[in-house]
PDB file of C-alpha atoms in Angstrom:
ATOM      1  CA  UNK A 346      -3.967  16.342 -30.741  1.00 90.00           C
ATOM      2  CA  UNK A 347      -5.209  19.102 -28.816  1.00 97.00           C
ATOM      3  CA  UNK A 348      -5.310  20.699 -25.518  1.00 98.00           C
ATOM      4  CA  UNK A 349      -8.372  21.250 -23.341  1.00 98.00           C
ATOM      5  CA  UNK A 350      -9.037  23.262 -20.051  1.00 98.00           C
ATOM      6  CA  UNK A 351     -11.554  22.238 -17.861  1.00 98.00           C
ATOM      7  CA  UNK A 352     -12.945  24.303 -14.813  1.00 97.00           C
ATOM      8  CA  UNK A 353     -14.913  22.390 -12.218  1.00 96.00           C
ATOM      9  CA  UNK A 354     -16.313  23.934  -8.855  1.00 93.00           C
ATOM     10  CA  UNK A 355     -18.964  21.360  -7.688  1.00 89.00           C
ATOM     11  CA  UNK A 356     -17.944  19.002  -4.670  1.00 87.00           C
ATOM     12  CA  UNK A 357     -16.618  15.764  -4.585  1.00 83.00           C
ATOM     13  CA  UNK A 358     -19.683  14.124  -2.755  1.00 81.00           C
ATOM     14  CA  UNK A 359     -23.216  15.370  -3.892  1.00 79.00           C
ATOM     15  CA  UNK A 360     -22.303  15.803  -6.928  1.00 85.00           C
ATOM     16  CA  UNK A 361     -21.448  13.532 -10.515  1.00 91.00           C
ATOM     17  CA  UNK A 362     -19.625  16.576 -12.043  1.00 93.00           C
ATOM     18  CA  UNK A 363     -16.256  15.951 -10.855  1.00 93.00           C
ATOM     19  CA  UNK A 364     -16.610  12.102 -11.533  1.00 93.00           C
ATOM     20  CA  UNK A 365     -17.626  13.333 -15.214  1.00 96.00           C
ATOM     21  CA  UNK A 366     -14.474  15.820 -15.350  1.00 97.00           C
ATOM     22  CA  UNK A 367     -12.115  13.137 -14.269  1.00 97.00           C
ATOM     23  CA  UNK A 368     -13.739  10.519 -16.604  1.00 97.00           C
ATOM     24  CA  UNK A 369     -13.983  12.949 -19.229  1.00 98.00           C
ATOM     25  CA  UNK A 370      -9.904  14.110 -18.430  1.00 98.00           C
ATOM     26  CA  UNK A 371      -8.817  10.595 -17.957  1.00 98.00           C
ATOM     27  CA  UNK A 372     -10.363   9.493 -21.924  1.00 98.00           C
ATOM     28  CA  UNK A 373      -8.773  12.436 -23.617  1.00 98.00           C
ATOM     29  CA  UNK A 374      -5.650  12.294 -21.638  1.00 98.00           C
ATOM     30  CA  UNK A 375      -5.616   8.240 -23.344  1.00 98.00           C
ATOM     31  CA  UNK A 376      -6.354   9.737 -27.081  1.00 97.00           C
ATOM     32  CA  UNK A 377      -3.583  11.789 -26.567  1.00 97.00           C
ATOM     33  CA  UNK A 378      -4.333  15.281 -25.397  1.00 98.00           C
ATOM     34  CA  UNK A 379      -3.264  17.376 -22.647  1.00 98.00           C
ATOM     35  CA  UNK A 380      -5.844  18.684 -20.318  1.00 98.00           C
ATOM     36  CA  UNK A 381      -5.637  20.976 -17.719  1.00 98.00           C
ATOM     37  CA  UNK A 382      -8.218  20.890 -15.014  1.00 98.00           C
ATOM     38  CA  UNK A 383      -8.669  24.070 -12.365  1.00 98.00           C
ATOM     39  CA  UNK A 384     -10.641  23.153  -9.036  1.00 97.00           C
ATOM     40  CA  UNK A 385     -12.639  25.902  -7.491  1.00 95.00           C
ATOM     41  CA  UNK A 386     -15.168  25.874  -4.638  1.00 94.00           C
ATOM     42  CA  UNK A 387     -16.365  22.832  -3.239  1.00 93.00           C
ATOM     43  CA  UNK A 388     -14.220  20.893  -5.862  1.00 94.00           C
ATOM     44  CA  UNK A 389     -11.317  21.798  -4.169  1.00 95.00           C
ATOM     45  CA  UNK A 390     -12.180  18.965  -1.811  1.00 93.00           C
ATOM     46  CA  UNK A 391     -10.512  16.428  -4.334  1.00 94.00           C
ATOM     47  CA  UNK A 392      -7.009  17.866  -3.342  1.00 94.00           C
ATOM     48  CA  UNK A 393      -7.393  16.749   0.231  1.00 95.00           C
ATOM     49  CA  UNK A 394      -4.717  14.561   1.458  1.00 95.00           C
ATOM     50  CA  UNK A 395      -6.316  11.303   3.674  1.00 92.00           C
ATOM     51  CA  UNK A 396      -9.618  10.167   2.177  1.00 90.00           C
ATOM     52  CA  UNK A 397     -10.553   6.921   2.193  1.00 90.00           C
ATOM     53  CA  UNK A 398     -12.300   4.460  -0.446  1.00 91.00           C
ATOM     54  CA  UNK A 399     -15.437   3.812   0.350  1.00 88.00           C
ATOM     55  CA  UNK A 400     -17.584   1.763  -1.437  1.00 85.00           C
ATOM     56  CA  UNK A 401     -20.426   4.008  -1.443  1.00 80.00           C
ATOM     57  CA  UNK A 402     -18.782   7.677  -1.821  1.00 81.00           C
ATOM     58  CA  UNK A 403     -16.848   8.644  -5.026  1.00 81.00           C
ATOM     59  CA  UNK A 404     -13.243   7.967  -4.781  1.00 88.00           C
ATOM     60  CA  UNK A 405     -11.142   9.281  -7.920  1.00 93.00           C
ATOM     61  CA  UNK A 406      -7.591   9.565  -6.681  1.00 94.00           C
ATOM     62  CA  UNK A 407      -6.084   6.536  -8.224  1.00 95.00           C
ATOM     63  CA  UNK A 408      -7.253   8.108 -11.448  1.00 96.00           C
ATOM     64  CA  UNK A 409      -5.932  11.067 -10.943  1.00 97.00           C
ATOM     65  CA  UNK A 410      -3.149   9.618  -9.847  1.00 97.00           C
ATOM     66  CA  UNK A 411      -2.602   8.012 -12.757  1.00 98.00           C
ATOM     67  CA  UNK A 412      -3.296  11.368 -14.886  1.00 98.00           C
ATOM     68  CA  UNK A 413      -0.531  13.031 -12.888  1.00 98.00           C
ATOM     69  CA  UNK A 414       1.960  10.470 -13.880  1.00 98.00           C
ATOM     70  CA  UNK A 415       1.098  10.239 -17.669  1.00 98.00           C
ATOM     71  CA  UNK A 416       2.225  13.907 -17.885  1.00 97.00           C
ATOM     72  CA  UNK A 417      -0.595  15.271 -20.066  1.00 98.00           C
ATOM     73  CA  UNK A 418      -2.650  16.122 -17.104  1.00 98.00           C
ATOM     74  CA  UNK A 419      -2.270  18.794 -14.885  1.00 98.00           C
ATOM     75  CA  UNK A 420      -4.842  19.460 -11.985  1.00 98.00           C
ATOM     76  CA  UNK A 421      -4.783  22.828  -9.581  1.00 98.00           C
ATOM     77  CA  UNK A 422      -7.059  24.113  -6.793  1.00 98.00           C
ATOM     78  CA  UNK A 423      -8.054  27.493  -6.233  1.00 97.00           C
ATOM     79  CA  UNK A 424      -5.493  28.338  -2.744  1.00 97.00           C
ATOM     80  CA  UNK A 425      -8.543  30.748  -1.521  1.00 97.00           C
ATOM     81  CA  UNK A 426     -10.889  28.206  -1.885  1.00 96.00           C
ATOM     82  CA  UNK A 427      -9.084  25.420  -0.407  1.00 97.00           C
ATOM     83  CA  UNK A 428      -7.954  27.815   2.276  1.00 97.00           C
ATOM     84  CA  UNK A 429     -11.322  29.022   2.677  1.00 96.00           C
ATOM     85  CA  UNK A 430     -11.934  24.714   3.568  1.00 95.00           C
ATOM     86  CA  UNK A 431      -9.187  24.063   5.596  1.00 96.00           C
ATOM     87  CA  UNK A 432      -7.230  22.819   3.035  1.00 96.00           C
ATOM     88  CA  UNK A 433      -3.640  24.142   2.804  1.00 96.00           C
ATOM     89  CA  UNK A 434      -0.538  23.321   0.746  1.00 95.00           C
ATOM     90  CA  UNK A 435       0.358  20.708   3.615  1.00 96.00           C
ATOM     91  CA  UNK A 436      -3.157  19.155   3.720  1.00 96.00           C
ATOM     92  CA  UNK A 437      -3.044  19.082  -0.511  1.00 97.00           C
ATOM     93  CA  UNK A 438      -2.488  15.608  -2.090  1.00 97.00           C
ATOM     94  CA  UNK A 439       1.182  15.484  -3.930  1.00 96.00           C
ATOM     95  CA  UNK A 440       1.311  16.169  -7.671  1.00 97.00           C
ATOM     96  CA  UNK A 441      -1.678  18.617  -7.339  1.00 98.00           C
ATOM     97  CA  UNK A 442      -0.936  22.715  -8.216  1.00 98.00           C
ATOM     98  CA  UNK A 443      -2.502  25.064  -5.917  1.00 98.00           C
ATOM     99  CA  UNK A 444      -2.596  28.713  -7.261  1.00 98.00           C
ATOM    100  CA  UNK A 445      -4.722  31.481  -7.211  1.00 97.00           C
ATOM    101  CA  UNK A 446      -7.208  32.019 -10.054  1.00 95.00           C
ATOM    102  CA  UNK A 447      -4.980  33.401 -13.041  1.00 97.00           C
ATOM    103  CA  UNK A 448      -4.068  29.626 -13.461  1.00 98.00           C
ATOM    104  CA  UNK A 449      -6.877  29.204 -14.566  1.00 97.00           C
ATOM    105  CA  UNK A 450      -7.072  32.470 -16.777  1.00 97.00           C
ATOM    106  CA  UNK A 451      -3.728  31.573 -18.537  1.00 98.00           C
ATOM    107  CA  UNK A 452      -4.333  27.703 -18.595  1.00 98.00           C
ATOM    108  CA  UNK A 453      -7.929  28.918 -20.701  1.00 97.00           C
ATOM    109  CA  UNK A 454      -6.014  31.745 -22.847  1.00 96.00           C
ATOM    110  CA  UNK A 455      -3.612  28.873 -24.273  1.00 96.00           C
ATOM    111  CA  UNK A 456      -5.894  25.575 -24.974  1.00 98.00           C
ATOM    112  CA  UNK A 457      -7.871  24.770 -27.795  1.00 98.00           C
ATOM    113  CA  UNK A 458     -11.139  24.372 -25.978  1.00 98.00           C
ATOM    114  CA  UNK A 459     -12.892  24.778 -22.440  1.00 97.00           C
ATOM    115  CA  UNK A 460     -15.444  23.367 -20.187  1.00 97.00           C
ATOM    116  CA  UNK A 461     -16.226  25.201 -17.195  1.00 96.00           C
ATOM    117  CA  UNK A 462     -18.782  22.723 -15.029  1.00 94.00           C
ATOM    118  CA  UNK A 463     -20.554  24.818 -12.568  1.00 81.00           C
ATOM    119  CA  UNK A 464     -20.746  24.530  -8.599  1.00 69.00           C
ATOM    120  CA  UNK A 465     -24.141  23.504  -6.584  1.00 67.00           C
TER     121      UNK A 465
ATOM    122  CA  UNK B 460     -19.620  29.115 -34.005  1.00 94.00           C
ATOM    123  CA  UNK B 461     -20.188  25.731 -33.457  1.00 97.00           C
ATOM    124  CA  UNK B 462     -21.899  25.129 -29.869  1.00 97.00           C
ATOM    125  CA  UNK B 463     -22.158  22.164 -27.790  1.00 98.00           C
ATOM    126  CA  UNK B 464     -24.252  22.471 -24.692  1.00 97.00           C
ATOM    127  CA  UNK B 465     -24.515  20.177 -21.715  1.00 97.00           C
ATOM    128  CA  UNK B 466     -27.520  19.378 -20.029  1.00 96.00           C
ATOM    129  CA  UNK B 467     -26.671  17.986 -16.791  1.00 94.00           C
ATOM    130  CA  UNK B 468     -30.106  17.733 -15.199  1.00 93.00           C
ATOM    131  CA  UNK B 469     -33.605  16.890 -15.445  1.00 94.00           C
ATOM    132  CA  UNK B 470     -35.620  19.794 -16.116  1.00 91.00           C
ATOM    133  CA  UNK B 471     -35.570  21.967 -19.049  1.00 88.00           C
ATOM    134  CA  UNK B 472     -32.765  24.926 -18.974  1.00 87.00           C
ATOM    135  CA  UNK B 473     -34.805  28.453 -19.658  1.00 88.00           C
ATOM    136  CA  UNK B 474     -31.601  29.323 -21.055  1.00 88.00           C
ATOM    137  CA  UNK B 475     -31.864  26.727 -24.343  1.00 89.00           C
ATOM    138  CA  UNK B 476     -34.460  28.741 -26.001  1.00 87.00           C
ATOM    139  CA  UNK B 477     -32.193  31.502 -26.073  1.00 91.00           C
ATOM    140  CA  UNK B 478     -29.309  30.032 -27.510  1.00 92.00           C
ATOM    141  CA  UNK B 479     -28.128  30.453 -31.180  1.00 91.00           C
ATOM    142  CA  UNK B 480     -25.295  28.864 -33.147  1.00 94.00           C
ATOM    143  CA  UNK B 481     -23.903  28.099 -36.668  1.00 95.00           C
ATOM    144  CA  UNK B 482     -24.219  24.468 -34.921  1.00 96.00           C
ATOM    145  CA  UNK B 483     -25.773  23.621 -31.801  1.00 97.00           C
ATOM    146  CA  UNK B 484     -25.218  20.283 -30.174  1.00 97.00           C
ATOM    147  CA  UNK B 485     -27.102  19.691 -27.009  1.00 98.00           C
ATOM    148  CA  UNK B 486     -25.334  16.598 -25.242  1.00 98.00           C
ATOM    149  CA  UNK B 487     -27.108  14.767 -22.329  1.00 97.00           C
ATOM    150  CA  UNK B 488     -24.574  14.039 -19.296  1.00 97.00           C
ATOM    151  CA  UNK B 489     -25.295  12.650 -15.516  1.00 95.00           C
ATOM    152  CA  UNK B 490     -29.111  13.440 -14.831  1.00 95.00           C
ATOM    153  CA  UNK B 491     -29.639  14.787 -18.144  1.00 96.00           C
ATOM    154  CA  UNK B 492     -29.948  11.644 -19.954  1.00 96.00           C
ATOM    155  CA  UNK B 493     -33.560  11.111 -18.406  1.00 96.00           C
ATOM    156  CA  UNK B 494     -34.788  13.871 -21.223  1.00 96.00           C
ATOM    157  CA  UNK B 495     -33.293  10.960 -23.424  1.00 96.00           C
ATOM    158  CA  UNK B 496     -34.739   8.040 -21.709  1.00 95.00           C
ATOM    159  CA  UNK B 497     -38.014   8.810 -19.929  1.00 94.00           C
ATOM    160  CA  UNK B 498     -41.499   9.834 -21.218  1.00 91.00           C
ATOM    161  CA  UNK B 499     -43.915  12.209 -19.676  1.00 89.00           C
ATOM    162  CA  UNK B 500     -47.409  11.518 -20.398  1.00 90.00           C
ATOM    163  CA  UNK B 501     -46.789   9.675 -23.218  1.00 90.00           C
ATOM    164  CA  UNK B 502     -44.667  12.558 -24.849  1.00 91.00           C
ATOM    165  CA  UNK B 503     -40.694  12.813 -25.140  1.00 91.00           C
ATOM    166  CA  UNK B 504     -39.436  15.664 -23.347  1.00 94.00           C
ATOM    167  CA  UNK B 505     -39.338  19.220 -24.955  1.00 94.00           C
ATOM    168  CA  UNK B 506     -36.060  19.304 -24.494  1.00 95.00           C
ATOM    169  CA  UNK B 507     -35.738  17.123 -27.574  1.00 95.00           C
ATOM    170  CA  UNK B 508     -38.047  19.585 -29.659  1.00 93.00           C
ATOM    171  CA  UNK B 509     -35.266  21.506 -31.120  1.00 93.00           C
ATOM    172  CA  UNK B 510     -33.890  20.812 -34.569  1.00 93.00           C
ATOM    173  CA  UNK B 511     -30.492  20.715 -33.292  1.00 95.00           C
ATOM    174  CA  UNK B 512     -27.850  17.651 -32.997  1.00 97.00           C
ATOM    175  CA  UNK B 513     -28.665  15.359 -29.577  1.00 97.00           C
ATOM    176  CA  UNK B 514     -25.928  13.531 -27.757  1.00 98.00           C
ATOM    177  CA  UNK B 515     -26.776  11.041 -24.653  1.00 97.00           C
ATOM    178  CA  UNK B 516     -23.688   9.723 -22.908  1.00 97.00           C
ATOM    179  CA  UNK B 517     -24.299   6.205 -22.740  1.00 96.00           C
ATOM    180  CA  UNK B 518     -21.814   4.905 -19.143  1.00 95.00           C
ATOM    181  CA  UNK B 519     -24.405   7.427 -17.446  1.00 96.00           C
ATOM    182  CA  UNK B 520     -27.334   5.931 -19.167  1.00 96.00           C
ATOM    183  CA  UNK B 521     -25.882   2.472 -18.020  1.00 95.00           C
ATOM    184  CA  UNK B 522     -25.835   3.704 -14.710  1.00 92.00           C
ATOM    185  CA  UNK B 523     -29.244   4.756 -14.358  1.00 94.00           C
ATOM    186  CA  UNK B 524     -30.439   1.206 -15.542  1.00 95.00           C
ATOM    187  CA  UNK B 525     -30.878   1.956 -19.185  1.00 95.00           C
ATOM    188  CA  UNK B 526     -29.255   0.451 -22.343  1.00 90.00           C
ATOM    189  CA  UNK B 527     -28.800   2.520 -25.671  1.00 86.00           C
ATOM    190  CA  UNK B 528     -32.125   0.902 -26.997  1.00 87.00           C
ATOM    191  CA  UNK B 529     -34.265   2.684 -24.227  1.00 88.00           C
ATOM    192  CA  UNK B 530     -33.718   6.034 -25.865  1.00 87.00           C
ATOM    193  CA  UNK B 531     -36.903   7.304 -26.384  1.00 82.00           C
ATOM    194  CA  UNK B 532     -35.835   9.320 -29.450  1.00 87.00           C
ATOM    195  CA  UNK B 533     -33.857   7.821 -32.115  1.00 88.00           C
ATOM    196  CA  UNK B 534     -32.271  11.997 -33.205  1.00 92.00           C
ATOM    197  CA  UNK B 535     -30.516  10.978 -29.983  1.00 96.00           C
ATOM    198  CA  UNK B 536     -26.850   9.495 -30.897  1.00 97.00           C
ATOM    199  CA  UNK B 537     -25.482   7.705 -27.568  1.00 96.00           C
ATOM    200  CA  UNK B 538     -21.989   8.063 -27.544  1.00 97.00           C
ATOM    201  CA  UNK B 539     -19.399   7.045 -24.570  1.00 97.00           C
ATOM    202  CA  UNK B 540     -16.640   9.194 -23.276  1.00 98.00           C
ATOM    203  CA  UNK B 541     -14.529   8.320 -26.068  1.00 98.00           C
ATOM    204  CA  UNK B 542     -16.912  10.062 -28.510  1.00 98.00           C
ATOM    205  CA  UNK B 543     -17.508  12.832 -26.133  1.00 98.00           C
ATOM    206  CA  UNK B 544     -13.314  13.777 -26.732  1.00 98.00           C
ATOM    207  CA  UNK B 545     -13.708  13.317 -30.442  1.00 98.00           C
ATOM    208  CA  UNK B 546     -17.289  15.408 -30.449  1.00 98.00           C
ATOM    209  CA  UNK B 547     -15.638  18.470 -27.936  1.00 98.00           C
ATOM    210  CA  UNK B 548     -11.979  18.343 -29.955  1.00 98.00           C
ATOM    211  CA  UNK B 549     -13.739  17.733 -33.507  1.00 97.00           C
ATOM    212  CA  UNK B 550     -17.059  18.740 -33.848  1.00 98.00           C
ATOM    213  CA  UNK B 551     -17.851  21.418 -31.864  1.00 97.00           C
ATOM    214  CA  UNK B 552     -15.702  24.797 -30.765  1.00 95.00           C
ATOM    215  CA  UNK B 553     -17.490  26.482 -27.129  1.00 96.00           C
ATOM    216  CA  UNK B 554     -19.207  24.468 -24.503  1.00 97.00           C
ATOM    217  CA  UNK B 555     -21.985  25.601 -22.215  1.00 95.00           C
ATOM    218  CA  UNK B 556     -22.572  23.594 -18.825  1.00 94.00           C
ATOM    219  CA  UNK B 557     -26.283  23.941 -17.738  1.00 91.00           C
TER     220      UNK B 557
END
């Protein structure tokens, strides 16, 4: 088994790239790897405590929910990003890191492969 | 090096022609599996012209109303998320997201 990093900055709505990351996280996470995945930019929006399921906007926190708990996932936003959105520490979902960008820097110096999905 | 490259939308990256590799997979994700599906004209899209390995991911295939028999090209292996692990972990070493 192996370990991969991912990197994803593009938003929650307007964009499939976080739906692919946590599809993509949640089927390695079941073959048994780890994955770590850093949010940056708009993707920090997936951190934010409150949102509702709506059947029309993409709604991935009961999988990442259940990535959290299987202990081979770990998931972080960028602080300056979220920040930079009005998301602090106290608006962040539970179970999610929030650290500046050398997370991401040590989290891609120890895997065994990385994605890094752009923003907009 | 071994090089998988995502192609995440529908037009053709400028940045493909420049890319070299010991092995060079280009794998079709979100609204890059229309270069998989669709015709222009009557012709596949260039994007298949390379001789390089072709992936399509097949849930967003389904998703956009086509089944794995509606690729246009049969180089193109459709493979689900499952396969994408195995492909990323096994197969291939650096990633590129275009």
């Amino acid at each position: 088994m192996g370990k991969i990093t991912i990197g994803c900055f593009s938003s929650l709505v307007g964009s499939m790239s976080l739906d692919f990351a946590i599809k993509f996280s949640d089927a390695a996470v079941k073959k048994g790897h780890e994955v770590d995945l850093w949010l940056s930019g708009n993707g920090t929006m997936l951190g934010k405590k409150g949102q509702s399921k709506f059947r029309d906007y993409s709604y991935l926190m009961d999988t990442v929910m259940e990535l959290i708990n299987s202990g081979k996932f770990k998931i972080t936003n960028c602080e300056a990003c979220a920040k930079a959105r009005g998301i602090g520490r106290e608006d962040t979902v539970e179970g999610f890191g929030v650290a500046s960008m050398d997370w991401y820097l040590a989290s891609a110096f120890s895997t065994d492969r990385i994605l890094h999905i752009g923003g907009e | 090096m071994r090089l998988a490259v995502f192609v995440s939308e529908y037009r053709e990256p400028a940045m493909l022609e420049r890319l070299k590799a010991e092995k060079l997979g280009i794998v079709l994700v979100q609204n890059g599996v229309y270069h998989a599906a669709l015709k222009k004209d009557g012709n596949v899209s260039p994007v298949l012209s390379k001789d390089v390995e072709y992936y399509a991911l097949s849930e967003d295939l389904q998703s956009r109303g086509f089944s794995d028999s509606d690729v246009v090209d049969n180089k193109v292996k459709v493979i689900n998320y499952d396969g994408l692990v195995d492909l990323i972990f096994n197969d291939y070493e650096k990633t590129i997201w275009l």
